[in-house]
Coordinates of C-alpha atoms in Angstrom, one line a residue:
X1 CA 95.8 131.9 62.8
X2 CA 93.2 133.0 65.3
X3 CA 93.9 135.7 67.9
X4 CA 94.1 133.2 70.8
X5 CA 96.7 131.1 69.0
X6 CA 98.8 134.1 68.1
X7 CA 98.8 136.0 71.3
X8 CA 98.0 134.0 74.4
X9 CA 100.6 132.1 76.4
X10 CA 100.1 128.4 75.8
X11 CA 99.8 126.3 79.0
X12 CA 100.6 122.6 78.9
X13 CA 100.2 120.2 81.7
X14 CA 99.7 123.0 84.2
X15 CA 102.8 124.9 83.3
X16 CA 102.5 128.5 82.1
X17 CA 105.0 129.9 79.6
X18 CA 104.7 133.6 80.6
X19 CA 107.9 135.4 79.4
X20 CA 108.8 138.7 81.1
X21 CA 110.5 141.4 79.1
X22 CA 111.5 143.4 82.1
X23 CA 115.1 143.5 83.5
X24 CA 116.4 140.8 85.8
X25 CA 114.3 141.7 88.9
X26 CA 110.7 141.4 87.9
X27 CA 108.2 143.7 89.6
X28 CA 105.4 141.7 91.2
X29 CA 101.9 143.0 91.7
X30 CA 99.1 142.1 94.2
X31 CA 97.0 139.2 93.2
X32 CA 93.9 140.3 91.4
X33 CA 90.9 140.4 93.6
X34 CA 92.4 139.7 97.1
X35 CA 90.7 142.6 98.6
X36 CA 87.8 143.3 96.2
X37 CA 84.2 142.2 96.4
X38 CA 82.9 139.2 94.7
X39 CA 79.9 140.0 92.6
X40 CA 76.9 139.2 94.6
X41 CA 78.2 140.2 98.0
X42 CA 78.2 143.9 99.0
X43 CA 78.2 146.4 96.3
X44 CA 79.4 145.2 92.9
X45 CA 82.1 146.9 90.9
X46 CA 80.4 146.3 87.6
X47 CA 82.4 146.4 84.4
X48 CA 80.2 149.0 82.6
X49 CA 76.5 149.6 82.9
X50 CA 73.9 147.0 81.9
X51 CA 72.3 147.6 78.5
X52 CA 69.1 145.8 79.5
X53 CA 68.1 143.2 82.1
X54 CA 66.2 140.1 81.2
X55 CA 64.9 138.5 84.4
X56 CA 67.0 135.4 85.0
X57 CA 68.3 133.4 87.9
X58 CA 71.4 135.3 89.1
X59 CA 73.3 132.0 89.3
X60 CA 74.0 129.2 86.8
X61 CA 74.4 125.8 88.5
X62 CA 75.9 127.5 91.5
X63 CA 78.1 130.0 89.5
X64 CA 77.6 133.8 89.4
X65 CA 75.8 134.5 86.1
X66 CA 77.3 137.9 85.5
X67 CA 80.8 136.7 86.1
X68 CA 80.4 133.7 83.8
X69 CA 78.7 135.7 81.0
X70 CA 81.4 138.4 80.9
X71 CA 84.1 135.8 80.9
X72 CA 82.4 134.0 78.0
X73 CA 82.2 137.4 76.2
X74 CA 85.9 137.9 76.6
X75 CA 86.6 134.3 75.6
X76 CA 84.6 134.6 72.4
X77 CA 86.6 137.8 71.5
X78 CA 89.8 135.9 72.2
X79 CA 88.8 133.2 69.8
X80 CA 87.9 135.8 67.1
X81 CA 84.1 135.4 67.4
X82 CA 83.4 139.2 67.6
X83 CA 79.8 139.0 66.3
X84 CA 79.0 136.2 68.8
X85 CA 80.5 138.2 71.6
X86 CA 78.5 141.3 70.7
X87 CA 75.3 139.2 70.4
X88 CA 75.9 137.7 73.9
X89 CA 76.6 141.1 75.3
X90 CA 73.3 142.5 73.9
X91 CA 71.2 139.5 74.9
X92 CA 72.6 139.4 78.5
X93 CA 72.8 143.1 79.1
X94 CA 76.5 142.8 80.3
X95 CA 79.3 144.8 78.8
X96 CA 82.9 143.5 78.9
X97 CA 84.6 146.9 79.7
X98 CA 83.6 150.4 80.4
X99 CA 84.9 153.3 78.3
X100 CA 87.5 154.2 81.0
X101 CA 88.8 150.6 81.2
X102 CA 89.0 150.4 77.4
X103 CA 90.8 153.7 77.3
X104 CA 93.4 152.5 79.8
X105 CA 94.0 149.3 77.9
X106 CA 94.4 151.2 74.6
X107 CA 96.8 153.7 76.2
X108 CA 99.1 150.9 77.4
X109 CA 99.0 148.9 74.2
X110 CA 99.6 152.0 72.0
X111 CA 102.3 153.5 74.3
X112 CA 100.3 156.6 75.1
X113 CA 102.0 156.8 78.6
X114 CA 100.6 160.2 79.7
X115 CA 97.0 159.0 79.1
X116 CA 97.7 155.8 80.9
X117 CA 99.1 157.6 83.9
X118 CA 96.2 160.1 84.0
X119 CA 93.7 157.3 84.2
X120 CA 95.7 155.4 86.8
X121 CA 96.3 158.4 89.1
X122 CA 92.7 159.4 89.1
X123 CA 91.4 155.9 89.8
X124 CA 90.1 155.2 93.3
X125 CA 90.8 152.1 95.4
X126 CA 88.0 149.7 96.4
X127 CA 87.4 149.9 100.2
X128 CA 86.0 147.1 102.2
X129 CA 85.3 145.1 99.1
X130 CA 83.0 147.7 97.5
X131 CA 82.6 151.3 96.4
X132 CA 79.6 153.5 97.0
X133 CA 77.9 155.4 94.1
X134 CA 78.1 154.6 90.4
X135 CA 81.4 153.1 89.6
X136 CA 80.5 151.7 86.3
X137 CA 82.6 154.2 84.3
X138 CA 85.7 154.1 86.6
X139 CA 89.0 152.2 86.6
X140 CA 88.8 150.8 90.2
X141 CA 92.0 149.5 91.7
X142 CA 92.2 146.5 94.1
X143 CA 92.3 147.5 97.7
X144 CA 95.9 146.4 98.1
X145 CA 97.2 147.9 94.9
X146 CA 100.2 150.2 95.0
X147 CA 100.0 153.1 92.6
X148 CA 103.7 153.9 92.8
X149 CA 104.5 150.4 91.9
X150 CA 102.2 150.5 88.9
X151 CA 103.5 153.9 87.8
X152 CA 107.0 152.5 88.2
X153 CA 106.2 149.6 85.8
X154 CA 104.6 152.0 83.2
X155 CA 107.6 154.4 83.3
X156 CA 110.0 151.5 83.2
X157 CA 108.4 150.2 80.0
X158 CA 108.7 153.7 78.6
X159 CA 112.4 153.8 79.6
X160 CA 113.1 150.4 78.1
X161 CA 111.5 151.2 74.8
X162 CA 113.6 154.4 74.4
X163 CA 116.6 152.4 75.4
X164 CA 116.0 149.7 72.8
X165 CA 115.4 152.4 70.1
X166 CA 118.8 153.9 71.2
X167 CA 117.3 157.2 72.2
X168 CA 119.7 157.3 75.2
X169 CA 119.1 161.0 76.1
X170 CA 115.4 160.6 76.4
X171 CA 115.8 157.3 78.3
X172 CA 118.2 159.0 80.7
X173 CA 115.6 161.8 81.2
X174 CA 112.9 159.3 82.0
X175 CA 115.2 157.6 84.5
X176 CA 116.1 160.8 86.3
X177 CA 112.9 162.8 86.1
X178 CA 110.2 160.1 86.2
X179 CA 111.5 156.9 87.7
X180 CA 113.8 158.2 90.4
X181 CA 111.3 160.6 92.0
X182 CA 108.9 157.7 92.7
X183 CA 111.4 156.4 95.3
X184 CA 110.5 152.8 94.5
X185 CA 112.8 149.8 94.2
X186 CA 116.2 151.2 94.4
X187 CA 117.8 147.9 93.4
X188 CA 115.8 148.0 90.1
X189 CA 116.8 151.6 89.5
X190 CA 120.5 150.6 89.7
X191 CA 119.8 147.8 87.3
X192 CA 118.1 150.1 84.8
X193 CA 120.9 152.7 85.0
X194 CA 123.4 150.0 84.3
X195 CA 121.5 149.1 81.1
X196 CA 122.4 152.6 79.7
X197 CA 126.0 151.4 79.3
X198 CA 125.0 148.2 77.4
X199 CA 125.5 147.7 73.7
X200 CA 122.5 146.8 71.5
X201 CA 123.6 143.2 71.5
X202 CA 124.0 143.1 75.3
X203 CA 120.5 144.6 75.7
X204 CA 119.0 141.9 73.5
X205 CA 120.7 139.3 75.6
X206 CA 119.6 140.6 78.9
X207 CA 116.1 141.8 78.1
X208 CA 115.0 139.1 75.5
X209 CA 113.2 142.0 73.9
X210 CA 110.6 141.0 71.2
X211 CA 110.6 142.4 67.7
X212 CA 107.1 143.8 68.2
X213 CA 107.0 146.2 71.2
X214 CA 103.3 145.4 71.6
X215 CA 104.3 142.0 73.0
X216 CA 106.2 143.7 75.8
X217 CA 103.3 146.1 76.4
X218 CA 100.9 143.2 76.5
X219 CA 103.0 141.6 79.2
X220 CA 103.0 144.9 81.1
X221 CA 99.2 145.1 80.8
X222 CA 98.8 141.6 82.2
X223 CA 100.8 142.6 85.2
X224 CA 99.0 145.8 85.8
X225 CA 95.6 144.0 85.5
X226 CA 96.5 142.1 88.7
X227 CA 96.2 145.3 90.6
X228 CA 92.8 146.3 89.1
X229 CA 89.5 145.2 90.6
X230 CA 88.6 142.0 88.7
X231 CA 85.0 143.0 88.4
X232 CA 86.1 146.1 86.5
X233 CA 88.8 144.7 84.3
X234 CA 88.9 140.9 83.8
X235 CA 92.5 139.6 83.4
X236 CA 93.3 138.8 79.8
X237 CA 92.5 135.3 78.6
X238 CA 90.6 134.5 81.8
X239 CA 88.5 131.7 80.2
X240 CA 91.7 130.0 79.0
X241 CA 93.2 130.4 82.5
X242 CA 90.2 128.7 84.1
X243 CA 90.3 125.9 81.6
X244 CA 94.1 125.5 82.2
X245 CA 93.3 125.2 85.9
X246 CA 90.7 122.5 85.2
X247 CA 93.3 120.5 83.2
X248 CA 96.0 121.1 85.9
X249 CA 93.6 119.8 88.6
X250 CA 93.0 116.6 86.5
X251 CA 96.7 116.2 86.0
X252 CA 97.5 116.6 89.7
X253 CA 94.9 114.0 90.5
X254 CA 96.4 111.6 88.0
X255 CA 99.3 109.9 89.7
X256 CA 100.8 108.6 86.5
X257 CA 100.3 111.4 84.1
X258 CA 103.3 111.3 81.8
X259 CA 102.5 112.9 78.5
X260 CA 103.0 116.4 77.1
X261 CA 99.5 116.2 75.6
X262 CA 97.0 118.1 77.7
X263 CA 93.8 116.3 78.8
X264 CA 90.7 116.6 76.8
X265 CA 87.8 118.7 78.2
X266 CA 85.3 116.2 76.9
X267 CA 85.9 113.7 79.7
X268 CA 87.7 113.1 83.0
X269 CA 91.3 112.2 82.6
X270 CA 93.3 109.2 84.0
X271 CA 96.6 107.7 82.8
X272 CA 97.3 104.0 83.1
X273 CA 100.0 102.8 85.6
X274 CA 101.1 100.3 82.9
X275 CA 102.4 103.2 80.7
X276 CA 104.8 104.4 83.4
X277 CA 108.5 103.3 83.2
X278 CA 108.7 100.8 86.1
X279 CA 110.5 97.9 84.3
X280 CA 114.2 97.4 83.7
X281 CA 114.5 97.3 80.0
X282 CA 118.3 97.0 79.8
X283 CA 121.3 96.7 82.1
X284 CA 124.6 98.2 81.0
X285 CA 127.7 96.6 82.4
X286 CA 130.6 98.4 80.8
X287 CA 131.9 100.0 84.1
X288 CA 134.3 98.1 86.3
X289 CA 133.8 100.5 89.3
X290 CA 130.9 102.1 91.1
X291 CA 128.8 104.4 88.9
X292 CA 128.5 107.9 90.2
X293 CA 126.9 109.8 87.3
X294 CA 124.3 109.1 84.6
X295 CA 123.1 111.9 82.3
X296 CA 121.0 111.9 79.1
X297 CA 121.9 114.7 76.6
X298 CA 119.3 117.5 76.3
X299 CA 118.2 116.2 72.9
X300 CA 117.7 112.7 74.3
X301 CA 120.0 111.0 71.8
X302 CA 122.9 110.1 74.0
X303 CA 123.5 108.8 77.5
X304 CA 126.8 109.5 79.4
X305 CA 127.9 107.5 82.4
X306 CA 131.0 107.8 84.7
X307 CA 132.3 106.8 88.0
X308 CA 135.0 105.1 90.1
X309 CA 136.9 103.5 87.1
X310 CA 137.9 107.0 85.8
X311 CA 136.1 106.4 82.6
X312 CA 133.2 108.3 80.9
X313 CA 131.2 106.2 78.5
X314 CA 128.8 107.6 75.9
X315 CA 126.0 105.4 74.5
X316 CA 123.4 106.1 71.9
X317 CA 120.0 106.2 73.5
X318 CA 118.3 103.9 71.1
X319 CA 120.2 100.7 71.2
X320 CA 122.6 101.7 74.0
X321 CA 125.7 100.8 72.0
X322 CA 128.9 102.4 73.1
X323 CA 129.9 105.5 71.0
X324 CA 132.9 106.8 73.0
X325 CA 135.0 106.0 76.0
X326 CA 136.7 109.0 77.5
X327 CA 139.6 107.9 79.7
X328 CA 142.1 110.7 80.4
X329 CA 141.1 111.4 84.0
X330 CA 143.6 110.3 86.7
X331 CA 140.9 110.0 89.4
X332 CA 137.2 108.8 89.8
X333 CA 134.8 111.0 87.8
X334 CA 132.2 112.6 90.1
X335 CA 130.3 114.9 87.8
X336 CA 129.0 115.1 84.2
X337 CA 127.3 118.1 82.4
X338 CA 126.1 118.2 78.8
X339 CA 126.1 121.4 76.9
X340 CA 122.5 122.6 75.9
X341 CA 123.3 121.8 72.3
X342 CA 124.1 118.2 73.2
X343 CA 127.5 118.4 71.4
X344 CA 129.9 118.9 74.3
X345 CA 130.4 117.2 77.7
X346 CA 132.1 118.5 80.8
X347 CA 133.6 115.9 83.1
X348 CA 134.9 116.6 86.6
X349 CA 136.9 114.2 88.8
X350 CA 138.6 114.0 92.2
X351 CA 141.5 116.1 90.8
X352 CA 142.3 119.8 90.2
X353 CA 141.3 119.6 86.5
X354 CA 138.0 119.3 84.6
X355 CA 137.7 118.5 80.9
X356 CA 135.5 119.6 78.1
X357 CA 135.0 117.1 75.2
X358 CA 133.5 116.9 71.8
X359 CA 131.1 114.2 72.8
X360 CA 130.8 112.3 69.6
X361 CA 134.3 112.5 68.3
X362 CA 135.9 112.1 71.7
X363 CA 138.2 115.0 71.1
X364 CA 139.4 116.9 74.2
X365 CA 138.5 120.5 73.6
X366 CA 139.6 122.2 76.8
X367 CA 141.1 121.5 80.2
X368 CA 140.2 123.9 83.0
X369 CA 142.1 124.3 86.3
X370 CA 141.3 126.7 89.2
X371 CA 144.4 128.8 90.1
X372 CA 144.6 127.8 93.8
X373 CA 147.8 126.8 95.7
X374 CA 146.1 123.9 97.4
X375 CA 145.1 122.3 94.1
X376 CA 141.7 121.2 95.3
X377 CA 139.5 119.1 93.1
X378 CA 136.9 120.6 90.7
X379 CA 133.7 119.2 92.1
X380 CA 131.0 120.3 89.6
X381 CA 130.2 122.4 86.5
X382 CA 127.2 123.9 84.6
X383 CA 126.7 125.3 81.1
X384 CA 125.1 128.6 80.0
X385 CA 122.5 128.5 77.2
X386 CA 125.0 129.5 74.5
X387 CA 126.8 126.2 74.9
X388 CA 130.1 128.2 74.7
X389 CA 130.3 129.3 78.4
X390 CA 130.4 127.3 81.6
X391 CA 131.0 127.6 85.3
X392 CA 133.1 125.2 87.4
X393 CA 133.4 125.1 91.2
X394 CA 135.9 123.7 93.7
X395 CA 136.6 123.5 97.4
X396 CA 138.9 126.5 97.4
X397 CA 137.6 129.8 98.8
X398 CA 139.8 132.0 96.6
X399 CA 138.5 130.5 93.4
X400 CA 135.3 128.8 94.5
X401 CA 133.7 129.3 91.0
X402 CA 135.1 130.3 87.7
X403 CA 133.4 131.3 84.4
X404 CA 135.0 130.0 81.2
X405 CA 134.4 130.7 77.6
X406 CA 135.3 128.4 74.7
X407 CA 135.5 131.5 72.5
X408 CA 138.1 133.2 74.7
X409 CA 141.6 133.8 73.2
X410 CA 143.2 132.1 76.2
X411 CA 141.3 129.0 77.3
X412 CA 143.5 128.6 80.4
X413 CA 142.2 131.8 82.0
X414 CA 138.6 132.3 83.4
X415 CA 136.7 135.4 82.3
X416 CA 135.3 135.8 85.8
X417 CA 136.1 134.4 89.2
X418 CA 133.9 134.3 92.3
X419 CA 135.7 134.2 95.7
X420 CA 134.3 134.4 99.2
X421 CA 133.9 133.0 102.7
X422 CA 132.7 129.5 101.8
X423 CA 133.7 126.5 99.6
X424 CA 131.4 125.3 96.9
X425 CA 130.3 121.6 96.5
X426 CA 127.9 121.8 93.6
X427 CA 126.8 124.3 91.0
X428 CA 123.9 124.7 88.6
X429 CA 122.6 127.3 86.1
X430 CA 118.9 127.9 85.3
X431 CA 118.1 127.0 81.7
X432 CA 117.5 130.7 80.8
X433 CA 121.0 131.5 82.0
X434 CA 119.7 134.1 84.4
X435 CA 120.8 132.6 87.7
X436 CA 123.8 130.7 89.1
X437 CA 123.1 128.4 92.0
X438 CA 125.6 126.8 94.3
X439 CA 125.8 125.2 97.8
X440 CA 128.6 125.1 100.3
X441 CA 130.0 122.0 102.1
X442 CA 127.2 122.2 104.6
X443 CA 123.6 123.5 104.3
X444 CA 124.0 126.9 102.6
X445 CA 122.3 127.6 99.2
X446 CA 123.4 130.7 97.4
X447 CA 121.9 132.3 94.3
X448 CA 123.8 134.7 92.0
X449 CA 122.6 137.0 89.2
X450 CA 124.5 135.9 86.1
X451 CA 124.0 139.4 84.5
X452 CA 125.8 141.2 87.3
X453 CA 127.7 138.2 88.9
X454 CA 126.4 139.5 92.2
X455 CA 124.8 137.5 95.0
X456 CA 121.0 137.7 94.8
X457 CA 120.1 135.8 98.0
X458 CA 121.1 132.9 100.2
X459 CA 119.2 130.3 102.2
X460 CA 120.2 128.1 105.1
X461 CA 118.6 124.6 104.9
X462 CA 118.1 122.1 107.7
X463 CA 121.0 119.8 106.8
X464 CA 123.8 119.3 104.3
X465 CA 123.0 119.8 100.6
X466 CA 124.3 117.2 98.1
X467 CA 123.0 118.4 94.8
X468 CA 121.0 121.0 92.9
X469 CA 118.7 120.5 89.9
X470 CA 116.9 123.4 88.2
X471 CA 113.5 122.9 86.6
X472 CA 112.9 123.7 82.9
X473 CA 110.6 126.6 83.8
X474 CA 113.5 128.4 85.7
X475 CA 111.3 128.9 88.8
X476 CA 112.2 126.0 91.0
X477 CA 115.1 123.7 92.0
X478 CA 115.4 120.3 93.6
X479 CA 118.0 119.8 96.4
X480 CA 118.8 116.6 98.2
X481 CA 119.7 117.0 101.8
X482 CA 121.5 114.6 104.1
X483 CA 118.7 114.2 106.7
X484 CA 116.9 112.1 104.0
X485 CA 114.6 114.3 101.9
X486 CA 114.3 116.1 98.6
X487 CA 113.1 119.7 98.8
X488 CA 111.5 121.7 96.0
X489 CA 112.5 125.3 96.4
X490 CA 110.8 128.3 94.7
X491 CA 113.7 130.5 93.8
X492 CA 111.4 133.4 92.7
X493 CA 109.8 133.6 96.1
X494 CA 112.8 132.1 98.0
X495 CA 111.3 129.4 100.1
X496 CA 110.8 125.6 100.1
X497 CA 107.4 124.7 98.8
X498 CA 107.4 120.9 99.0
X499 CA 109.4 118.2 100.8
X500 CA 109.6 114.6 99.6
X501 CA 110.5 112.0 102.2
X502 CA 111.2 108.3 102.3
X503 CA 114.7 108.0 100.9
X504 CA 117.9 107.2 102.9
X505 CA 120.9 109.4 102.2
X506 CA 123.3 110.3 105.0
X507 CA 126.7 111.5 103.8
X508 CA 126.4 109.9 100.3
X509 CA 126.3 112.1 97.2
X510 CA 123.0 111.2 95.7
X511 CA 121.6 113.1 92.7
X512 CA 118.0 113.7 92.0
X513 CA 116.0 114.6 88.8
X514 CA 112.8 116.0 87.6
X515 CA 110.9 113.3 85.7
X516 CA 108.1 113.0 83.1
X517 CA 107.1 114.8 80.0
X518 CA 106.2 118.0 81.9
X519 CA 108.4 117.4 85.0
X520 CA 105.4 116.1 86.9
X521 CA 107.6 113.8 89.0
X522 CA 110.5 114.0 91.5
X523 CA 113.0 111.1 91.3
X524 CA 115.9 110.2 93.5
X525 CA 118.2 107.3 94.3
X526 CA 118.8 106.2 97.8
X527 CA 121.3 104.6 100.1
X528 CA 119.0 101.6 100.6
X529 CA 119.3 100.6 96.9
X530 CA 115.8 101.9 95.9
X531 CA 114.6 104.5 93.4
X532 CA 111.9 106.8 94.8
X533 CA 109.4 108.5 92.5
X534 CA 107.0 111.1 93.9
X535 CA 104.2 113.1 92.3
X536 CA 105.5 116.6 92.3
X537 CA 102.2 118.4 93.1
X538 CA 100.5 116.1 95.6
X539 CA 103.6 114.6 97.2
X540 CA 102.4 111.0 96.8
X541 CA 105.2 108.4 96.7
X542 CA 103.9 106.6 93.7
X543 CA 106.8 104.1 93.1
X544 CA 109.7 102.5 94.9
X545 CA 111.8 100.6 92.4
X546 CA 114.4 98.1 93.3
X547 CA 116.9 96.2 91.2
X548 CA 120.4 97.6 91.9
X549 CA 122.6 95.2 93.9
X550 CA 125.4 95.7 96.4
X551 CA 128.7 97.2 95.4
X552 CA 132.3 96.4 96.4
X553 CA 131.7 98.0 99.8
X554 CA 128.5 95.9 100.4
X555 CA 126.4 99.0 99.9
X556 CA 123.2 99.2 97.9
X557 CA 123.4 102.9 97.0
X558 CA 121.7 104.2 93.9
X559 CA 123.7 107.3 93.2
X560 CA 122.3 109.1 90.2
X561 CA 119.1 109.4 88.1
X562 CA 118.5 110.9 84.7
X563 CA 115.1 111.0 82.9
X564 CA 115.3 111.1 79.1
X565 CA 114.1 114.6 78.1
X566 CA 112.7 113.3 74.7
X567 CA 111.3 110.0 75.8
X568 CA 109.0 110.4 78.8
X569 CA 108.8 106.6 79.2
X570 CA 112.5 106.1 79.9
X571 CA 115.0 107.0 82.6
X572 CA 118.5 105.7 83.7
X573 CA 119.9 104.9 87.1
X574 CA 123.5 104.2 88.2
X575 CA 124.6 102.6 91.4
X576 CA 127.4 101.1 93.6
X577 CA 126.8 97.7 91.9
X578 CA 128.7 99.0 88.8
X579 CA 125.6 98.8 86.7
X580 CA 123.5 101.3 84.8
X581 CA 119.8 100.3 84.5
X582 CA 117.5 101.6 81.8
X583 CA 114.0 101.8 83.0
X584 CA 111.1 101.8 80.5
X585 CA 107.3 101.4 80.2
X586 CA 107.8 98.3 78.1
X587 CA 109.9 95.2 78.4
X588 CA 112.0 94.5 75.3
X589 CA 111.7 91.2 73.5
X590 CA 115.3 91.3 72.4
X591 CA 116.7 87.9 73.5
X592 CA 120.3 89.2 73.2
X593 CA 119.7 91.8 76.0
X594 CA 122.0 91.4 79.0
X595 CA 120.1 90.7 82.3
X596 CA 121.7 89.9 85.6
X597 CA 120.1 86.6 86.8
X598 CA 121.0 87.5 90.4
X599 CA 118.6 90.5 90.3
X600 CA 114.9 89.6 90.6
X601 CA 112.3 90.8 88.1
X602 CA 111.6 94.5 88.8
X603 CA 107.9 93.9 89.1
X604 CA 108.6 91.8 92.3
X605 CA 110.7 94.6 93.8
X606 CA 108.3 97.5 93.1
X607 CA 106.0 99.1 95.6
X608 CA 103.1 100.8 93.9
X609 CA 101.3 103.8 95.2
X610 CA 98.0 102.0 94.6
X611 CA 99.1 99.3 97.1
X612 CA 100.8 101.5 99.6
X613 CA 98.7 104.7 100.1
X614 CA 98.1 103.8 103.7
X615 CA 101.8 104.4 104.4
X616 CA 101.9 107.9 102.9

């Protein structure tokens, strides 16, 4: 395996898998280069002195020749072509790194913390985009870099390595004598001090610490590099980053990109609209009441549906034959949640009890009930990554959320309870298990740290929230709000980044979903009987699908959407018409398939982005 395959973080479809090995609150650094000079304007902060100069045009097809050459040298090294990298450096006269930069890199990766701190503390900042004098042998920091912040990160790494190796006395000494005197990030200091009390197993759970400490040091170096002038120290794997950006740009321009395979660099990329799931492939008519929930299992093998008829039906996701019918609830089922291992299913209804089932056998594993005198219904639930723990919520302030464990000695008692000033309507947990998200009966979104059970932050949105859906990368969530839009919220930076409009919602509980192989789409039902699909990055409304009919109350509402996580060309929808529709990118030729003759062919009820861009 070549170095780039072993070490660099693979980016697919524009999504970066960049794990952090720091404790819950990750330290962020200034973006690399925001206040430094670009080569060619002002005085350059060159990465080493030139060996020799061959007269050449300073640009290559509009790009800075020095920048491009040094990035190519780094890329060749990444791919293991050391000889080619050396030849290019000798021929061009450009060095990748100065001795001081190389020494800093080596000190971080080898864990020689005093050397790393010495080089850092003696490094000047760039001012006004440049530095006077010969800076070729210096480690130059970006103008907005915070040395205390960088020192904190280095000493934190030192503390964590001692902690993981169980040298608790040395770790405590670093905490007291090196980290605390910096007077930086009090919250993080408290988190670090709490880690001293953790067992080895608890540390591994919270830190996700790698077997090789150099992996954690590499992550630290990548963060520190963001505060170093880019003309002095190029961020690791910069060529790969730029190529990822090229691919991301092509994906974002492709309205129907729905594959996990990254585009080729050989040619421009475009997906066909015909490969997108816009056709009704099957209609499931087992329910005798309105359908409130549809949910594919995480492994994509099963589909669970439930609703007004108090019944949860489990189908296989190949032929959509009924596997189980779960019928012990005494009220309409309003929520479903699969465990991450796809073996267990939580059902919540308009009653004080929620149930946990063995999905395939239909055996009832556990019944949970919040201990509140008013016996309010359990409204929602979410699983932790271990598939043994889950959180449920209800409209009671005293027991608004409860954490349960299937491995507890007493299954009737929660292992933790949250109480507070508001009642909870919906709850979700990020796939990494780090954050618990919930919303009240109105417009309040609250985020908790699942390691400490403490509130992390809260946001007030513009109208009532009806559901929460976390993304697979743990960074964003989708929320439907009553005024008729879906918002994409960045929970790392704590603000809405995109708003998707066009649907009709009002007071109805309508659930959204991320769609596509790389979650490139946002999907939601609507009170007007349509399914709306937007491109997540460019906000384009690419499809409006119709097919669901009116329910018993003469409403057309599509209540729930679920995209198959293992088949990007399939998703399911449920509505007030008591039907579940399976949407696909191909129409089945099975003559025995059930179709409702009262519903027109989906192609006739579809509005394509290619025909309606003027309305966007």
